[in-house]
Coordinates of C-alpha atoms in Angstrom, one line a residue:
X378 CA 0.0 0.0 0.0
X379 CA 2.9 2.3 0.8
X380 CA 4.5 1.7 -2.5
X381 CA 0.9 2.7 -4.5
X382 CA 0.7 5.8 -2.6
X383 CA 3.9 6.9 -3.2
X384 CA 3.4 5.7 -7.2
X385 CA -0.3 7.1 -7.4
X386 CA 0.3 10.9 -7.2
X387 CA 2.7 10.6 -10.9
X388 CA 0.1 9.1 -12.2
X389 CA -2.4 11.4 -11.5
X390 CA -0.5 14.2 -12.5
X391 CA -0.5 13.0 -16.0
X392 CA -4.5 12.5 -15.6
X393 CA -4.8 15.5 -14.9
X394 CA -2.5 17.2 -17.7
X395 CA -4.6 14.2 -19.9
X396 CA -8.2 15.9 -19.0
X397 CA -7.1 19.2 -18.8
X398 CA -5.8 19.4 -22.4
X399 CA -9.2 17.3 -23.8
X400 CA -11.6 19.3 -21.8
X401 CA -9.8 22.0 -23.8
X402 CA -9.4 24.0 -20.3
X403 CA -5.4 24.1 -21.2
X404 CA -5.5 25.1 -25.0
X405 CA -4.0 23.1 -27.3
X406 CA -1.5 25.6 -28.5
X407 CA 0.1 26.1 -24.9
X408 CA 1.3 22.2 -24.6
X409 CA 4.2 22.9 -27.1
X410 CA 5.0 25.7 -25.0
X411 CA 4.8 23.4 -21.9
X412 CA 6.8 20.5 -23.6
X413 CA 9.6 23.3 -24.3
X414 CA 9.6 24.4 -20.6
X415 CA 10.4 21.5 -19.9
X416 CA 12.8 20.2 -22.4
X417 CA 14.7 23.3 -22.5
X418 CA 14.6 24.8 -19.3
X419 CA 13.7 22.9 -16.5
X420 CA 14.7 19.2 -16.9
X421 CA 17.7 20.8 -18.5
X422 CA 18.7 22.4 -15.1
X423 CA 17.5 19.6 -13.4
X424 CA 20.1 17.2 -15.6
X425 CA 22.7 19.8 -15.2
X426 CA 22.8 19.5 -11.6
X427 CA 22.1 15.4 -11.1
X428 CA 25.1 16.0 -13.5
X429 CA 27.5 17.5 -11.8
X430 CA 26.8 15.6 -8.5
X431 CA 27.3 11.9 -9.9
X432 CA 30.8 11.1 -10.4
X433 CA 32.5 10.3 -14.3
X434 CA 33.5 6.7 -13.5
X435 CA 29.8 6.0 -12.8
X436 CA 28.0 7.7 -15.3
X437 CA 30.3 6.3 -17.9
X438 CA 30.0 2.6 -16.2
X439 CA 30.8 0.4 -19.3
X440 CA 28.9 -2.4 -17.2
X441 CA 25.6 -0.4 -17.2
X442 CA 25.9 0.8 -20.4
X443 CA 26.6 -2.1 -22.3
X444 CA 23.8 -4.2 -20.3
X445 CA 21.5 -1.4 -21.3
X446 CA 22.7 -1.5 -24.5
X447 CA 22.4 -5.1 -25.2
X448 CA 19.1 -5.7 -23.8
X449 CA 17.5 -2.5 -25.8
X450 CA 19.2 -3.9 -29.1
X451 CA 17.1 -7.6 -28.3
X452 CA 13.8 -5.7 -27.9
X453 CA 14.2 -3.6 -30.8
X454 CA 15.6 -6.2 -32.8
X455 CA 11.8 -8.4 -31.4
X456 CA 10.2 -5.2 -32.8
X457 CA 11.5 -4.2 -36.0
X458 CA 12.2 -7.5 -38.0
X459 CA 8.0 -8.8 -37.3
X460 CA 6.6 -5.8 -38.7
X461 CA 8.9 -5.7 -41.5
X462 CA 7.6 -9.1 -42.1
X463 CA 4.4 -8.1 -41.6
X464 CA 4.7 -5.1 -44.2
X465 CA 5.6 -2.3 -42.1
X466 CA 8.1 0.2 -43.8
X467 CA 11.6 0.0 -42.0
X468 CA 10.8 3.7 -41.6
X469 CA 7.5 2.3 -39.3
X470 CA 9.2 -0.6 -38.1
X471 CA 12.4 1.4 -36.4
X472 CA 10.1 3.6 -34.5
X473 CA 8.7 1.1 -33.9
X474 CA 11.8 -0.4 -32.4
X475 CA 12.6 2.9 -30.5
X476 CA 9.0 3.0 -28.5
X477 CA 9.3 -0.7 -27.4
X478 CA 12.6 0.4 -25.7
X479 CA 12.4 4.0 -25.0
X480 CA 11.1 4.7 -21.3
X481 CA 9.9 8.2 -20.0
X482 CA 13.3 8.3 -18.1
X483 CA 13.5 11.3 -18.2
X484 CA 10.1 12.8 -17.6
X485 CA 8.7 10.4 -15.2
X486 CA 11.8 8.0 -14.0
X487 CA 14.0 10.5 -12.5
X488 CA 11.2 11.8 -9.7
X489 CA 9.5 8.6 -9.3
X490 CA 12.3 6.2 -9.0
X491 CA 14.3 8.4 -6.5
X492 CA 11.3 8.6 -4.5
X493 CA 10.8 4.9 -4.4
X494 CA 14.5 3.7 -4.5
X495 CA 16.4 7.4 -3.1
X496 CA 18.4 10.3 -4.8
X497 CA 21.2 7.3 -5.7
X498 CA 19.2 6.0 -8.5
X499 CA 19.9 9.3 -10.1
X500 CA 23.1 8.0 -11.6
X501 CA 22.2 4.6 -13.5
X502 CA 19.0 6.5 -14.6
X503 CA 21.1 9.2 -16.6
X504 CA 23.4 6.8 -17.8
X505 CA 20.5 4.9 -19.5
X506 CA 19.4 8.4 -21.0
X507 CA 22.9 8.9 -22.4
X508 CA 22.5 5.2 -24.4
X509 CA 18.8 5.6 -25.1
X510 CA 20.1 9.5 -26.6
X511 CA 23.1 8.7 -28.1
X512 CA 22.9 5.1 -29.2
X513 CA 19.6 3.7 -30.0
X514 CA 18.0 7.2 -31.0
X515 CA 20.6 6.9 -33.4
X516 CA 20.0 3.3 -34.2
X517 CA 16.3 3.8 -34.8
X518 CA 17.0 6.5 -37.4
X519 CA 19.7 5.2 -39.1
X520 CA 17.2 1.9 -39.9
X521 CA 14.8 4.5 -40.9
X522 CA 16.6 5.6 -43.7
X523 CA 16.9 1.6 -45.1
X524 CA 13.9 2.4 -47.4
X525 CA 15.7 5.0 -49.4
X526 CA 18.9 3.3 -51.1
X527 CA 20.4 5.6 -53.4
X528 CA 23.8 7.2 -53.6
X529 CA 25.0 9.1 -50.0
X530 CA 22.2 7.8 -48.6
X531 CA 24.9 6.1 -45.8
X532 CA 26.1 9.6 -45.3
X533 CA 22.8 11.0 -44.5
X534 CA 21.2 8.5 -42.4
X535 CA 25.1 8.9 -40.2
X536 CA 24.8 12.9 -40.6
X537 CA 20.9 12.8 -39.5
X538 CA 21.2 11.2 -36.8
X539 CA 24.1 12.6 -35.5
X540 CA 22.4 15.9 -35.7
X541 CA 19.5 15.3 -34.1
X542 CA 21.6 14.0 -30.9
X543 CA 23.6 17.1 -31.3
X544 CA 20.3 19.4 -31.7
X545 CA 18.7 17.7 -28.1
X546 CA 19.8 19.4 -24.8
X547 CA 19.2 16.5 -22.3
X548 CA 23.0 14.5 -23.1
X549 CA 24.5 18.1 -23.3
X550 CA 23.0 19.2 -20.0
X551 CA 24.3 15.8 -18.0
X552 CA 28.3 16.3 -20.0
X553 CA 28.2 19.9 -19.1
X554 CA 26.7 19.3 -15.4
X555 CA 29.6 16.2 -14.9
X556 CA 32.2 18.7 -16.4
X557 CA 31.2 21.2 -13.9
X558 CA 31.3 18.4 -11.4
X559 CA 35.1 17.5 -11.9
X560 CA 35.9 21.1 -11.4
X561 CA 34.9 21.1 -8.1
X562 CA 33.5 24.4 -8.1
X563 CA 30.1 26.0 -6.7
X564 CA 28.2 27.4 -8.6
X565 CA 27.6 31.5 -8.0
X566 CA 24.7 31.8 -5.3
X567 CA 21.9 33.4 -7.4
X568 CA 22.8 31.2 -10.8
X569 CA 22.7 28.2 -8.2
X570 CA 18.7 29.3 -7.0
X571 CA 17.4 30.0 -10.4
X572 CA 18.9 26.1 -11.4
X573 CA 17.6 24.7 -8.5
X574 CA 14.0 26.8 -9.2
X575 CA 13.6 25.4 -12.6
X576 CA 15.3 21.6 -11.2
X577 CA 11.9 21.7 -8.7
X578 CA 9.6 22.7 -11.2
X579 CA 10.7 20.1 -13.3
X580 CA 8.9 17.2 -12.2
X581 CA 5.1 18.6 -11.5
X582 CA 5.1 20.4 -14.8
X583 CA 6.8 17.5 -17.5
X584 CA 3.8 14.6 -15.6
X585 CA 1.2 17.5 -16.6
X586 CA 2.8 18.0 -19.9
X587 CA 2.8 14.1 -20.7
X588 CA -1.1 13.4 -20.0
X589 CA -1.6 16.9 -22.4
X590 CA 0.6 15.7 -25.3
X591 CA -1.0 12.7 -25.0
X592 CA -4.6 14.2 -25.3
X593 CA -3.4 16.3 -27.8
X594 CA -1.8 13.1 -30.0
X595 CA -5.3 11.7 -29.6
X596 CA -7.3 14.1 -30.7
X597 CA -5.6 15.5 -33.8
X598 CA -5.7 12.0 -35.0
X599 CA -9.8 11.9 -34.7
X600 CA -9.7 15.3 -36.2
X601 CA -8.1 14.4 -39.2
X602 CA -10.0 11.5 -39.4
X603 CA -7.5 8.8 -38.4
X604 CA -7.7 5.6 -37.2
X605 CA -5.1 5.2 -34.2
X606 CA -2.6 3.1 -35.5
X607 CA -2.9 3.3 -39.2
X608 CA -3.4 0.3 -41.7
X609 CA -1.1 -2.3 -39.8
X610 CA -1.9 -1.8 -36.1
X611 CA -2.3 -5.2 -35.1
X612 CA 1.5 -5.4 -33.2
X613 CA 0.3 -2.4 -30.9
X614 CA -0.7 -5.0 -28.2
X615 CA 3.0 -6.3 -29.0
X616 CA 4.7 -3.3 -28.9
X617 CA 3.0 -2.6 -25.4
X618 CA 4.0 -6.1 -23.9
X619 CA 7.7 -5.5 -25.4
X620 CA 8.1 -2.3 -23.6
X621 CA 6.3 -3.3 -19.9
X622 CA 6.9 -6.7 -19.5
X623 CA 9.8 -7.6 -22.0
X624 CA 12.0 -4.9 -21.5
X625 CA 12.3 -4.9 -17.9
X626 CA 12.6 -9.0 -17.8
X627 CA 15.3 -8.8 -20.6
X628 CA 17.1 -6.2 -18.5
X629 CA 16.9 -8.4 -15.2
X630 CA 18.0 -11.2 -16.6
X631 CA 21.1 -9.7 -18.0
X632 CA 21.6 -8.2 -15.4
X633 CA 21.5 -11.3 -12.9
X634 CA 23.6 -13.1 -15.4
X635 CA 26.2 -10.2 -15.2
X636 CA 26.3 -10.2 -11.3
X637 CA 26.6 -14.4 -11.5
X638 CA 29.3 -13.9 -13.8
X639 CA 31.1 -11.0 -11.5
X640 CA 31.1 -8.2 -13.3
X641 CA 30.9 -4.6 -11.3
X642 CA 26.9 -4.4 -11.1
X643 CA 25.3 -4.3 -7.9
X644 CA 21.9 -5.8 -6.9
X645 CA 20.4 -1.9 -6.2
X646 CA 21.9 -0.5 -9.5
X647 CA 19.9 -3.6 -11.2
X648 CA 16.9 -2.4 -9.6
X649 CA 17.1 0.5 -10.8
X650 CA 17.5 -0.1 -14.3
X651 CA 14.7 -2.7 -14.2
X652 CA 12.4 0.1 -12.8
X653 CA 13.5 2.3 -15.5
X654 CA 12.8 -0.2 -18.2
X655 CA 9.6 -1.0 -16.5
X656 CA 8.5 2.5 -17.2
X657 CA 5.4 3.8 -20.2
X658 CA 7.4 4.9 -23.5
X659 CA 8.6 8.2 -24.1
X660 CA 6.4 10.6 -25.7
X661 CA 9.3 12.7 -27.8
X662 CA 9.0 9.2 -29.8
X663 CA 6.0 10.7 -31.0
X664 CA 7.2 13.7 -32.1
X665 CA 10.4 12.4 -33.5
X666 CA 7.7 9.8 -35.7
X667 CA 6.2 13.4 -36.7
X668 CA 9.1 14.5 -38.3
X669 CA 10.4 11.5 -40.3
X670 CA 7.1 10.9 -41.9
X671 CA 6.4 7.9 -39.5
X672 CA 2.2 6.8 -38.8
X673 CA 2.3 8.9 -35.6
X674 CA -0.9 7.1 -35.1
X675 CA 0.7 3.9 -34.0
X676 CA 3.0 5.1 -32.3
X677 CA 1.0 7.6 -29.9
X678 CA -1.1 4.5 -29.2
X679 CA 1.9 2.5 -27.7
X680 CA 2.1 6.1 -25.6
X681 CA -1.1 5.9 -24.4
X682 CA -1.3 2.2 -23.9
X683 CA 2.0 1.9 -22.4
X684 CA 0.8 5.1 -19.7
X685 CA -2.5 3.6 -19.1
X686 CA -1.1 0.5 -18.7
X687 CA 1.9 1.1 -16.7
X688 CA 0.6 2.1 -13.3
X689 CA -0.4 -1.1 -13.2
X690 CA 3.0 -3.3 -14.9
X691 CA 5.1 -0.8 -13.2
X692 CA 3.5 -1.5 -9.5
X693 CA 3.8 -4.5 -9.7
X694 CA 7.9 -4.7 -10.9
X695 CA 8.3 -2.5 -7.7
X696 CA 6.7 -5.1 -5.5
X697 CA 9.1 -7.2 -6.8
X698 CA 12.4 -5.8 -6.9
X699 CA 12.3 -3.1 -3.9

């Protein structure tokens, strides 16, 4: 009971950013102004200073990162080969791929988990950002280009999706805070408060901003007359189970196997990581499926699914691991 009270009041923010947006009481317009907030300014600052306060060697923990990395590449790999099968576009079937194994870390992990677990989780958590950022963004798009062969086409799916890492400020806000970090230097007083202002406001507001990008997913798709999911939207029910119950039993049992095998991973920092990989998909998916030409439709529905779903799947992997 202790654990659902402590996981309830996440979940309800996004409700309540969910109704608020398709009540139309928060206009449409104002979420991408919300979703910038937060992106830009205050899970930036809040990056920034989890950042500078975790040390190098554990952000950089080849351990972590090539467990994460590994059980991220099976998922995706269970993913994007059926619906290529199936008919899916490797342009569909990547993103496809990427929301099967990209969790709301960022939005939703960082608060939740260090309420559940403590501030410690902070660590492993950003170091599965810096993969999911760096290495299977990057992944995901470079499949997506497999549909157009043609000369320099290797070139351009390297070059796009090296820019796009480049263009987002969450890795650059975790290298700059752990380069600040080594220094050993405070920051000047009133720079400090307005960091740790926007840092605090970062969790209420990007819960809020989830449940109203999510209403706002849903109903330009009835608008403009779409079914959710498009013409092949029979693997969303697969996609969902790949992301809650897949994902976070891949990464366990890698994980167990690297502890058996005596490598440097520790029994909380393998919590930790299954929690994160236990968590709804991302929603900047979405808008990342917007902008390649991807059916957004399917892939807001493994959103919503996943969030719907999750308070339940992810309850449940905390009874069992904390």
């Amino acid at each position: 009971m202790q654990i659902v009270s402590v996981i309830i009041p996440f979940f309800a923010l996004v409700l309540i950013g969910f109704l608020a947006a398709r009540s139309r009481i928060l206009p449409l317009e104002a979420v991408a102004g919300l979703n910038t907030y937060v992106l830009y300014f205050a899970l930036t600052a809040l990056l920034f200073q989890l950042g500078a306060q975790t040390p190098v060697a554990q952000l950089l923990d080849p351990t972590l990162m090539g467990l994460w990395l590994i059980a991220g590449l099976v998922v995706m790999a269970a993913a994007v080969l059926p619906a290529v099968r199936r008919g899916h576009t490797w342009l569909d079937g990547s993103l496809g791929g990427l929301i099967a194994i990209l969790p709301n870390s960022g939005f939703m992990g960082l608060p939740l988990i260090a309420a559940l677990v403590g501030p410690d989780s902070a660590g492993p958590i950003i170091t599965t950002l810096l993969v999911d950022i760096v290495a299977m963004q990057s992944i995901a798009i470079a499949l997506s280009q497999r549909d157009h062969a043609g000369h320099g086409s290797v070139l351009q799916q390297i070059g796009s999706a090296l820019l796009r890492v480049v263009k987002n400020p969450m890795p650059w806000a975790i290298v700059l805070g752990a380069a600040w970090g080594v220094t050993g230097l405070s920051l000047f007083g009133p720079i400090d408060d307005v960091l740790s202002m926007l840092a605090t406001s970062a969790t209420p507001v990007a819960l809020f901003t989830i449940g109203a990008v999510l209403a706002r997913q849903q109903m330009r798709a009835r608008e403009a007359g779409q079914r959710p999911g498009g013409v092949l939207s029979s693997d969303i029910p697969w996609l969902t189970a790949l992301k809650l119950l897949a994902h976070p039993i891949i990464v366990w049992v890698l994980g167990w196997a690297a502890i058996r095998a005596g490598l440097p991973l520790t029994d909380a920092t393998l919590v930790v990581l299954v929690l994160v990989a236990a968590l709804p998909s991302a929603t900047n998916a979405s808008m990342l499926a917007e902008r390649l030409g991807a059916d957004n439709g399917r892939i807001a529905s493994v959103i919503l699914a996943t969030t719907a779903l999750g308070f339940g799947t992810f309850t449940l992997a905390v009874a069992l691991t904390v």
